[in-house]
PDB file of N, CA, C and O and ligand atoms in Angstrom:
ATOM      1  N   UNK A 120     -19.489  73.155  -4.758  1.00 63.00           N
ATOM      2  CA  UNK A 120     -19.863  72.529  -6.012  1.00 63.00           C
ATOM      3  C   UNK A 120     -19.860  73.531  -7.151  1.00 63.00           C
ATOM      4  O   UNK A 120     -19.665  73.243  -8.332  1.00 63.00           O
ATOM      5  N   UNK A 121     -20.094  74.716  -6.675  1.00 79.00           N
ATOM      6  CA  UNK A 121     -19.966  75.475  -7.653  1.00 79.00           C
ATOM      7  C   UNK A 121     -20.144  76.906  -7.297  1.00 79.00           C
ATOM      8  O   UNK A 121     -20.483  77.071  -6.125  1.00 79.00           O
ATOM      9  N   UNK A 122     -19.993  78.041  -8.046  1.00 87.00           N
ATOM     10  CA  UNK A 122     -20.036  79.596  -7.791  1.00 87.00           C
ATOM     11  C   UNK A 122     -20.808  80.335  -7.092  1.00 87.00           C
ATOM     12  O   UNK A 122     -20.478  81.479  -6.778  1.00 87.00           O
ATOM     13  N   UNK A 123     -22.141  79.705  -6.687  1.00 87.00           N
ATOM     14  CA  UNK A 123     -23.403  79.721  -5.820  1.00 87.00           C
ATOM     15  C   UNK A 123     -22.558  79.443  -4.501  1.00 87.00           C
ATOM     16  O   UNK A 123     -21.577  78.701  -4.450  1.00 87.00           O
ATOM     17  N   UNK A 124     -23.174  80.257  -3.304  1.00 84.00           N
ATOM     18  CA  UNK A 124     -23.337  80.031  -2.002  1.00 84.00           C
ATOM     19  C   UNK A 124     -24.175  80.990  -1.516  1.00 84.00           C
ATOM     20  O   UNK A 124     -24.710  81.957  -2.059  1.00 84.00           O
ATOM     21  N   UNK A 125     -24.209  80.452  -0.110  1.00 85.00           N
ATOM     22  CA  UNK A 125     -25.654  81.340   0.791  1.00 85.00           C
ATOM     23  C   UNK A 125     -25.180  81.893   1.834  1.00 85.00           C
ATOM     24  O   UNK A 125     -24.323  81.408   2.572  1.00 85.00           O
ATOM     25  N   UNK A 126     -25.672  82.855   1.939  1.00 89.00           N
ATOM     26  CA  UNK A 126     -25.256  83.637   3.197  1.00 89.00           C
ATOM     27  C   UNK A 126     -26.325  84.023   3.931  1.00 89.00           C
ATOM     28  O   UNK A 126     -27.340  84.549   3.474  1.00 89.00           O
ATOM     29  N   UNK A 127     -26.024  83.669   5.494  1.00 93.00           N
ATOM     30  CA  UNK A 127     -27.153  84.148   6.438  1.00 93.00           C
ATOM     31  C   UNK A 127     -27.625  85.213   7.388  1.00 93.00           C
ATOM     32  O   UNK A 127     -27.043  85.662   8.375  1.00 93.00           O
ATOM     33  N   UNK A 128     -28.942  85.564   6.829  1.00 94.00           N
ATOM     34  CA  UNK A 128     -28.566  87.509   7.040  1.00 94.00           C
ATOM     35  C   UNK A 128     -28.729  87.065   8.614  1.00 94.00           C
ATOM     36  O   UNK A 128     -29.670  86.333   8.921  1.00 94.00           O
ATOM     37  N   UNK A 129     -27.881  87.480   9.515  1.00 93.00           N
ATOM     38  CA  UNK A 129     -27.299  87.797  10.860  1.00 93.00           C
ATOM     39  C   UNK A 129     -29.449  88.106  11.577  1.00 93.00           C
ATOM     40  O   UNK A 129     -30.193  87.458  12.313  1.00 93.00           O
ATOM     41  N   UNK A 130     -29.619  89.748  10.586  1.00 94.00           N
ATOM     42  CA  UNK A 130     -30.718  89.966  10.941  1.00 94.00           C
ATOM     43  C   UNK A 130     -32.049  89.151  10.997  1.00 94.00           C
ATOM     44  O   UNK A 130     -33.095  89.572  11.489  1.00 94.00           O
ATOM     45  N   UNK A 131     -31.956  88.531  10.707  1.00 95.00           N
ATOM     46  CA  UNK A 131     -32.981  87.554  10.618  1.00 95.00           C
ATOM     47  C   UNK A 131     -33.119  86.281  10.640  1.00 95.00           C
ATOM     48  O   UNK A 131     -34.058  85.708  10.089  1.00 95.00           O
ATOM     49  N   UNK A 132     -31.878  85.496  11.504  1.00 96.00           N
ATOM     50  CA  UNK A 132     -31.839  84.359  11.937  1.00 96.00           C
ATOM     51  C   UNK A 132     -31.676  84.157  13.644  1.00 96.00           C
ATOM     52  O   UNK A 132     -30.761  84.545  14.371  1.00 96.00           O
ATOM     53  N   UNK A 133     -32.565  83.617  13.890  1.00 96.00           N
ATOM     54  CA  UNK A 133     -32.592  83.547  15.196  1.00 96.00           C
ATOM     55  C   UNK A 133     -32.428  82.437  15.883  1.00 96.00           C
ATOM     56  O   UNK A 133     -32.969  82.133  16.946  1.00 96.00           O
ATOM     57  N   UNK A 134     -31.413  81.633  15.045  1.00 96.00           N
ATOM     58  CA  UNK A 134     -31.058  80.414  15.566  1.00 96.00           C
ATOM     59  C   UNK A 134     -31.932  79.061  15.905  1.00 96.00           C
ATOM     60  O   UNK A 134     -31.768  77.989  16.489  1.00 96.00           O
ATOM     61  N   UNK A 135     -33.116  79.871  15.073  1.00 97.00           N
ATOM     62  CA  UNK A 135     -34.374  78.641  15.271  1.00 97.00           C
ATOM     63  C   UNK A 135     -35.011  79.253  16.124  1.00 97.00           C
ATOM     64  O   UNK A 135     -36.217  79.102  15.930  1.00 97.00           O
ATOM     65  N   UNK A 136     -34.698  80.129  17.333  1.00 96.00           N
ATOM     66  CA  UNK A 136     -35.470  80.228  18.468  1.00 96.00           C
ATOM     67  C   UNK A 136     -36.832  80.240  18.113  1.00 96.00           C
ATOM     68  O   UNK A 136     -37.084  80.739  17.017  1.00 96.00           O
ATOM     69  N   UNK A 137     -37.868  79.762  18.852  1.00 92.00           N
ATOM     70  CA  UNK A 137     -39.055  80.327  18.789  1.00 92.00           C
ATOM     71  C   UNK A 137     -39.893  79.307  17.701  1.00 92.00           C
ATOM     72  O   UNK A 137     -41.103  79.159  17.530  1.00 92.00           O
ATOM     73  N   UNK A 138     -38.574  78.593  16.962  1.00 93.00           N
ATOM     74  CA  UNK A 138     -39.397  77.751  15.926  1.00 93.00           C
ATOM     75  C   UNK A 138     -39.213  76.270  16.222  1.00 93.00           C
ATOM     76  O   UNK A 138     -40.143  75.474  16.089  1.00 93.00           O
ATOM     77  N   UNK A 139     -37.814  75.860  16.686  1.00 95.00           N
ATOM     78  CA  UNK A 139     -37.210  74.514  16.792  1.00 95.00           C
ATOM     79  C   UNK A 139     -36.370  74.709  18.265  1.00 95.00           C
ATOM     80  O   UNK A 139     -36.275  75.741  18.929  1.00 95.00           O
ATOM     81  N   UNK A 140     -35.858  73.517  18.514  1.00 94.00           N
ATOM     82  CA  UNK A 140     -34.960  73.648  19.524  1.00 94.00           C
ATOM     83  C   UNK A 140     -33.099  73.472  19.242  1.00 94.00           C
ATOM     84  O   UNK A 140     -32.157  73.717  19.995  1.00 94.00           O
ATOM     85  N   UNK A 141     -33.143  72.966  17.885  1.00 93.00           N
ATOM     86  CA  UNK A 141     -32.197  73.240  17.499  1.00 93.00           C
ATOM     87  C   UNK A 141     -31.469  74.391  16.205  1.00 93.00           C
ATOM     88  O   UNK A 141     -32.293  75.217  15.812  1.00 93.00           O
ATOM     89  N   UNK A 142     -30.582  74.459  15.793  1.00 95.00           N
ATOM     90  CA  UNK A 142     -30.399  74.816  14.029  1.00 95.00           C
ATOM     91  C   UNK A 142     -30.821  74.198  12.721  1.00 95.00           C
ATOM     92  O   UNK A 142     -30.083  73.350  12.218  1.00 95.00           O
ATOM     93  N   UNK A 143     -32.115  74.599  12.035  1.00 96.00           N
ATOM     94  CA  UNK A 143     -32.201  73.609  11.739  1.00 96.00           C
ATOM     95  C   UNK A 143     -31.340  73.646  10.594  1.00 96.00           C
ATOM     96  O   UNK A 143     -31.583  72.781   9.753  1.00 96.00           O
ATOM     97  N   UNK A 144     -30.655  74.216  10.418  1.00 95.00           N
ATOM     98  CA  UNK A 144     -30.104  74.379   8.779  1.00 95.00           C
ATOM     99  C   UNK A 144     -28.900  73.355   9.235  1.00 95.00           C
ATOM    100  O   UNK A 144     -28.922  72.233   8.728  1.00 95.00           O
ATOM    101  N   UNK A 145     -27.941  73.649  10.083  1.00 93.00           N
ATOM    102  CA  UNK A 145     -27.244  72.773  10.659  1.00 93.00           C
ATOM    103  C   UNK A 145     -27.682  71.447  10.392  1.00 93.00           C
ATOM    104  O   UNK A 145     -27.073  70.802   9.538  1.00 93.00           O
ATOM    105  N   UNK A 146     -28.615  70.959  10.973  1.00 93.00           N
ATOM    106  CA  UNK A 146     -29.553  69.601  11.292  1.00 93.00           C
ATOM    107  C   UNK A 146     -29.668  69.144   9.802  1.00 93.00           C
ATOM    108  O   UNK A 146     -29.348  67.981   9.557  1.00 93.00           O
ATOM    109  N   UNK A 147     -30.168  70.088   8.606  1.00 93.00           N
ATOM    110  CA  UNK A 147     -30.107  68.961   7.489  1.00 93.00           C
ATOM    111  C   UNK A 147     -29.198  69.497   6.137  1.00 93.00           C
ATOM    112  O   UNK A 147     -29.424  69.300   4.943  1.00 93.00           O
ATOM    113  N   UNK A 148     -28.013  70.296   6.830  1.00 91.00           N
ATOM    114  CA  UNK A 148     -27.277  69.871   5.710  1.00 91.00           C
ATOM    115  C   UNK A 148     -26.157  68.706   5.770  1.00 91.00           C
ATOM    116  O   UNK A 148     -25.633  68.299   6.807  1.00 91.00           O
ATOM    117  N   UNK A 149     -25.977  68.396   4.888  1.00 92.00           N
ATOM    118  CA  UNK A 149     -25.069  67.130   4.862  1.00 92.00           C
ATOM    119  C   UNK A 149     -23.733  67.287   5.210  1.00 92.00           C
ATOM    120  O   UNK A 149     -23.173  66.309   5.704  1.00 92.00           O
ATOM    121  N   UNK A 150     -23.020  68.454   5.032  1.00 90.00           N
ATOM    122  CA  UNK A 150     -21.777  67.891   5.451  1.00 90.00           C
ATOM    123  C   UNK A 150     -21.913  69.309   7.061  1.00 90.00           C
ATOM    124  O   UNK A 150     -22.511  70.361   7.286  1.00 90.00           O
ATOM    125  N   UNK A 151     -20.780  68.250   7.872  1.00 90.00           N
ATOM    126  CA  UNK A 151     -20.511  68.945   9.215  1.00 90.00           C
ATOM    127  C   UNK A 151     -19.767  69.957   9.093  1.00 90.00           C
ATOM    128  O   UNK A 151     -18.852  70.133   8.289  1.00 90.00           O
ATOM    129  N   UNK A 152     -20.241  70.779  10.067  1.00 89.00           N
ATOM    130  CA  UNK A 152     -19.453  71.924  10.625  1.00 89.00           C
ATOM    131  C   UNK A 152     -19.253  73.057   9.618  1.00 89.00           C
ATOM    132  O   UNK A 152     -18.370  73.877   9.870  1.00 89.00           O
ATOM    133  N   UNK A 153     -19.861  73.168   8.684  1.00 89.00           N
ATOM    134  CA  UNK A 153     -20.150  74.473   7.588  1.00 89.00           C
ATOM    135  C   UNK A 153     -20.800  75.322   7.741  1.00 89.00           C
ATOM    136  O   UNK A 153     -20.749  76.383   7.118  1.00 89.00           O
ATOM    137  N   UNK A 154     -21.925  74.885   9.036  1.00 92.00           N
ATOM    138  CA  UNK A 154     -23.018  75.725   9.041  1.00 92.00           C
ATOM    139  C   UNK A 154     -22.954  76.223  10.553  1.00 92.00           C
ATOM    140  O   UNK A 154     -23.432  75.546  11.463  1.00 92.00           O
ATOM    141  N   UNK A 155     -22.020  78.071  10.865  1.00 90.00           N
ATOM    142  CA  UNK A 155     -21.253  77.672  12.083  1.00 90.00           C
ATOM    143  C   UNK A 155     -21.959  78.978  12.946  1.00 90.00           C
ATOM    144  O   UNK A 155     -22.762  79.702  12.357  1.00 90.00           O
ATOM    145  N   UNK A 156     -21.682  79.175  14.070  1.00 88.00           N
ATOM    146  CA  UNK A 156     -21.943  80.720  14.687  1.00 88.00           C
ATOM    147  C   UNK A 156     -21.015  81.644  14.601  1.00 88.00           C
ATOM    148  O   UNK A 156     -19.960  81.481  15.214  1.00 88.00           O
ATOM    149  N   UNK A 157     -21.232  82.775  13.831  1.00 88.00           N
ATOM    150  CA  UNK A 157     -20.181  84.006  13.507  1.00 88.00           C
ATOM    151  C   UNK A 157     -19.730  84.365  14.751  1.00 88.00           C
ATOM    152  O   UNK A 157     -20.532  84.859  15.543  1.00 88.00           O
ATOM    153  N   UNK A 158     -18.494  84.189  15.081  1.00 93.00           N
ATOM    154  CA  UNK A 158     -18.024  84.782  16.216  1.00 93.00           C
ATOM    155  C   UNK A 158     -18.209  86.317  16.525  1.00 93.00           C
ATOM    156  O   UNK A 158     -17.818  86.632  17.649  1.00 93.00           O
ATOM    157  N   UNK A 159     -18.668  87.220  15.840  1.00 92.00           N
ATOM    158  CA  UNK A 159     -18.709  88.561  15.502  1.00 92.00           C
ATOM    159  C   UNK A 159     -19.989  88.946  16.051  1.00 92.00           C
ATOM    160  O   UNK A 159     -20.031  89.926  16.794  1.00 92.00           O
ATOM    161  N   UNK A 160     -21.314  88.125  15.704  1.00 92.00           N
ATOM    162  CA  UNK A 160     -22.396  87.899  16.366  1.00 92.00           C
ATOM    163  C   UNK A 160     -22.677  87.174  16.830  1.00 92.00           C
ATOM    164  O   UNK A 160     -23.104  86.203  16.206  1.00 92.00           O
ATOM    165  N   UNK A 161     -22.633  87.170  17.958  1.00 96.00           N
ATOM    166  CA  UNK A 161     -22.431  86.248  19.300  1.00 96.00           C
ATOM    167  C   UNK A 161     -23.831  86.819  20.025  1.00 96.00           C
ATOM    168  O   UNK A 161     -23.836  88.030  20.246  1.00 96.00           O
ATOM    169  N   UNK A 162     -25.275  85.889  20.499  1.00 96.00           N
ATOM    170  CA  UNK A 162     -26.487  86.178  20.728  1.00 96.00           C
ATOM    171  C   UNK A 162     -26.715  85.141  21.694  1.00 96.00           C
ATOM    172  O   UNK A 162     -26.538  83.940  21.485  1.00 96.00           O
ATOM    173  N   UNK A 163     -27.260  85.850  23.140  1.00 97.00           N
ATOM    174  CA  UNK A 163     -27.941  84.752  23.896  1.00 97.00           C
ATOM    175  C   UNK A 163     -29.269  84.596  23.496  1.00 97.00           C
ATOM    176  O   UNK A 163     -29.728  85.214  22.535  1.00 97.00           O
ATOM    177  N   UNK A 164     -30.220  83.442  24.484  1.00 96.00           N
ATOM    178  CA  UNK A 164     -31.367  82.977  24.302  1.00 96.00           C
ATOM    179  C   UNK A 164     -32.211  83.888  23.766  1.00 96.00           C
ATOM    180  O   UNK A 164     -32.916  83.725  22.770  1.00 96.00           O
ATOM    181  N   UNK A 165     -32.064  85.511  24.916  1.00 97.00           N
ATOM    182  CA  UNK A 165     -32.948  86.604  25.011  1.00 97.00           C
ATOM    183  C   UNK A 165     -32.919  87.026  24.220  1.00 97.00           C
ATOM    184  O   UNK A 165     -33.957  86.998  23.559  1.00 97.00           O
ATOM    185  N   UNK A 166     -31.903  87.638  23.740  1.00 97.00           N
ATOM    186  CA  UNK A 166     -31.982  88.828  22.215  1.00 97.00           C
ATOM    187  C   UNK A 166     -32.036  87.467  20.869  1.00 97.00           C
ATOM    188  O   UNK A 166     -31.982  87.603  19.647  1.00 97.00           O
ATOM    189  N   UNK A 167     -32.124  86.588  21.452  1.00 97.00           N
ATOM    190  CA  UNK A 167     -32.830  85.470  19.694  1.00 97.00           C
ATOM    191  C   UNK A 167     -34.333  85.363  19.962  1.00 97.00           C
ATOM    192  O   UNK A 167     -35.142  85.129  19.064  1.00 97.00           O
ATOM    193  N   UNK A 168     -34.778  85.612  21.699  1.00 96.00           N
ATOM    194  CA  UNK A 168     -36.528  85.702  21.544  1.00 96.00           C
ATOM    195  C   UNK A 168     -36.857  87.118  21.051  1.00 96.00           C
ATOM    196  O   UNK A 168     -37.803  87.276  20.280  1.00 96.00           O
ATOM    197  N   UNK A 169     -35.997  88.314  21.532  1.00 96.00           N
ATOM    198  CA  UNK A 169     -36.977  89.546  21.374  1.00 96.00           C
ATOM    199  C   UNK A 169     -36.267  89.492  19.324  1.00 96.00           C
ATOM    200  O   UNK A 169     -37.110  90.097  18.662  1.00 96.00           O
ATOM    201  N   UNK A 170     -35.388  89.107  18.618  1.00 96.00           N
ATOM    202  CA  UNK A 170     -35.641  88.809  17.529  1.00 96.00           C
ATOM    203  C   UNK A 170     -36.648  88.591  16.944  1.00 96.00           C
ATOM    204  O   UNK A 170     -37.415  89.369  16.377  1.00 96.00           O
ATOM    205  N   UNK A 171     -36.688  87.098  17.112  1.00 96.00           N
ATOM    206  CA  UNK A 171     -37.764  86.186  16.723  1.00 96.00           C
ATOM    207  C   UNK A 171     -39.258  87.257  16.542  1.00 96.00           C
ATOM    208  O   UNK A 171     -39.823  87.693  15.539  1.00 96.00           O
ATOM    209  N   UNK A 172     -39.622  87.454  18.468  1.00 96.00           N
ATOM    210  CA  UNK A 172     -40.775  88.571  18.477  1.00 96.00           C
ATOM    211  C   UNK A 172     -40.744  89.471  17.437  1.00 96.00           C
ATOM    212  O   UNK A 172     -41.737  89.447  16.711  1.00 96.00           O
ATOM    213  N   UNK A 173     -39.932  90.207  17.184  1.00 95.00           N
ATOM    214  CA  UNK A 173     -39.625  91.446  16.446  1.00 95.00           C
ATOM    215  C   UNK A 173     -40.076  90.914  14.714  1.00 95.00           C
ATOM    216  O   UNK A 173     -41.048  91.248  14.037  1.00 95.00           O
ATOM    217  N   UNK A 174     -39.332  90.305  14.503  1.00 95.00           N
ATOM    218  CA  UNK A 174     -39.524  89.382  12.681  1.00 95.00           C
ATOM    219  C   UNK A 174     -41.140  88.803  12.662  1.00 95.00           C
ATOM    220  O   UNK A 174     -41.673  88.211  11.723  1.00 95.00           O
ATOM    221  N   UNK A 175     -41.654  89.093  13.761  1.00 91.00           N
ATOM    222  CA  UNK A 175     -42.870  87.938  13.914  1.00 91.00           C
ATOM    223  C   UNK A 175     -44.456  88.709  14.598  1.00 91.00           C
ATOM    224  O   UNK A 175     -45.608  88.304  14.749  1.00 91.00           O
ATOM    225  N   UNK A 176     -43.738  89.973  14.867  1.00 85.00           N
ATOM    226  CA  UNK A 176     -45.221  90.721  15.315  1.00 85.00           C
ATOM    227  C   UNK A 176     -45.854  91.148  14.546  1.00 85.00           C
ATOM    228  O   UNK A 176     -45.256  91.568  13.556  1.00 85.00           O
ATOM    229  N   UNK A 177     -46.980  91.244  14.561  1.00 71.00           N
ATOM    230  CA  UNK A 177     -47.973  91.734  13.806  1.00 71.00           C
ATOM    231  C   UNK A 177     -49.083  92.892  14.316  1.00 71.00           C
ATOM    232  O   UNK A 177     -49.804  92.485  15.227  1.00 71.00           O
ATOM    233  N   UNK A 178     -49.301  94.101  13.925  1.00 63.00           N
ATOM    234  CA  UNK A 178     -49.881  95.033  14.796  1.00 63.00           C
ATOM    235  C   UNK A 178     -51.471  94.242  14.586  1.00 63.00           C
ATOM    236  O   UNK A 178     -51.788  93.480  13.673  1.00 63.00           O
ATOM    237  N   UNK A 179     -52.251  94.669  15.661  1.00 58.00           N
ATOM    238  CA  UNK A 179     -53.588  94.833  15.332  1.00 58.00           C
ATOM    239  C   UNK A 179     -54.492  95.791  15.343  1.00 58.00           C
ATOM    240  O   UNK A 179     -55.638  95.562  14.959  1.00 58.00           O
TER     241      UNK A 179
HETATM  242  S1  SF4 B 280     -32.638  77.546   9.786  1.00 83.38           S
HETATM  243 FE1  SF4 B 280     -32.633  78.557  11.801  1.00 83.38          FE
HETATM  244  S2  SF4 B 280     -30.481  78.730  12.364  1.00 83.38           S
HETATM  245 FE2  SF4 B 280     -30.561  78.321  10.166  1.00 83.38          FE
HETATM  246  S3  SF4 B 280     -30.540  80.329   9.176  1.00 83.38           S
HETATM  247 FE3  SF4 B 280     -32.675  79.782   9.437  1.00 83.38          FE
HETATM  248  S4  SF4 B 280     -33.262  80.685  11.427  1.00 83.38           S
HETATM  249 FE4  SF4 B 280     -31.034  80.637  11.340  1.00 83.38          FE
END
């Protein structure tokens, strides 16, 4: 639509893990298949939980 777009920092998306069971960005944008997995970073379940953990710990 116009000169604006978004880009998703690699580092800090974890595919939902830990939050949803799916993508949710996927899930509510409107048009299909825009919102895709970088073949370049390619991540199983595990390294999207110790992510997630990592973006999400908090010392005490
Ligand atoms: S909504 Fe989920 S899958 Fe989409 S960028 Fe954010 S963390 Fe990643």
């Amino acid at each position: 639509m116009g000169d604006s777009f978004y880009e998703i920092d690699v580092n800090r998306c974890t595919e939902c893990v830990g939050h949803y069971d799916t993508p949710t960005c996927q899930q509510v944008c409107p048009i299909d298949n825009t919102i895709i997995t970088d073949p370049k970073h390619i991540e199983d379940t595990e390294r999207l939980w110790e992510k997630f953990v990592s973006l999400h710990h908090t010392s005490s």
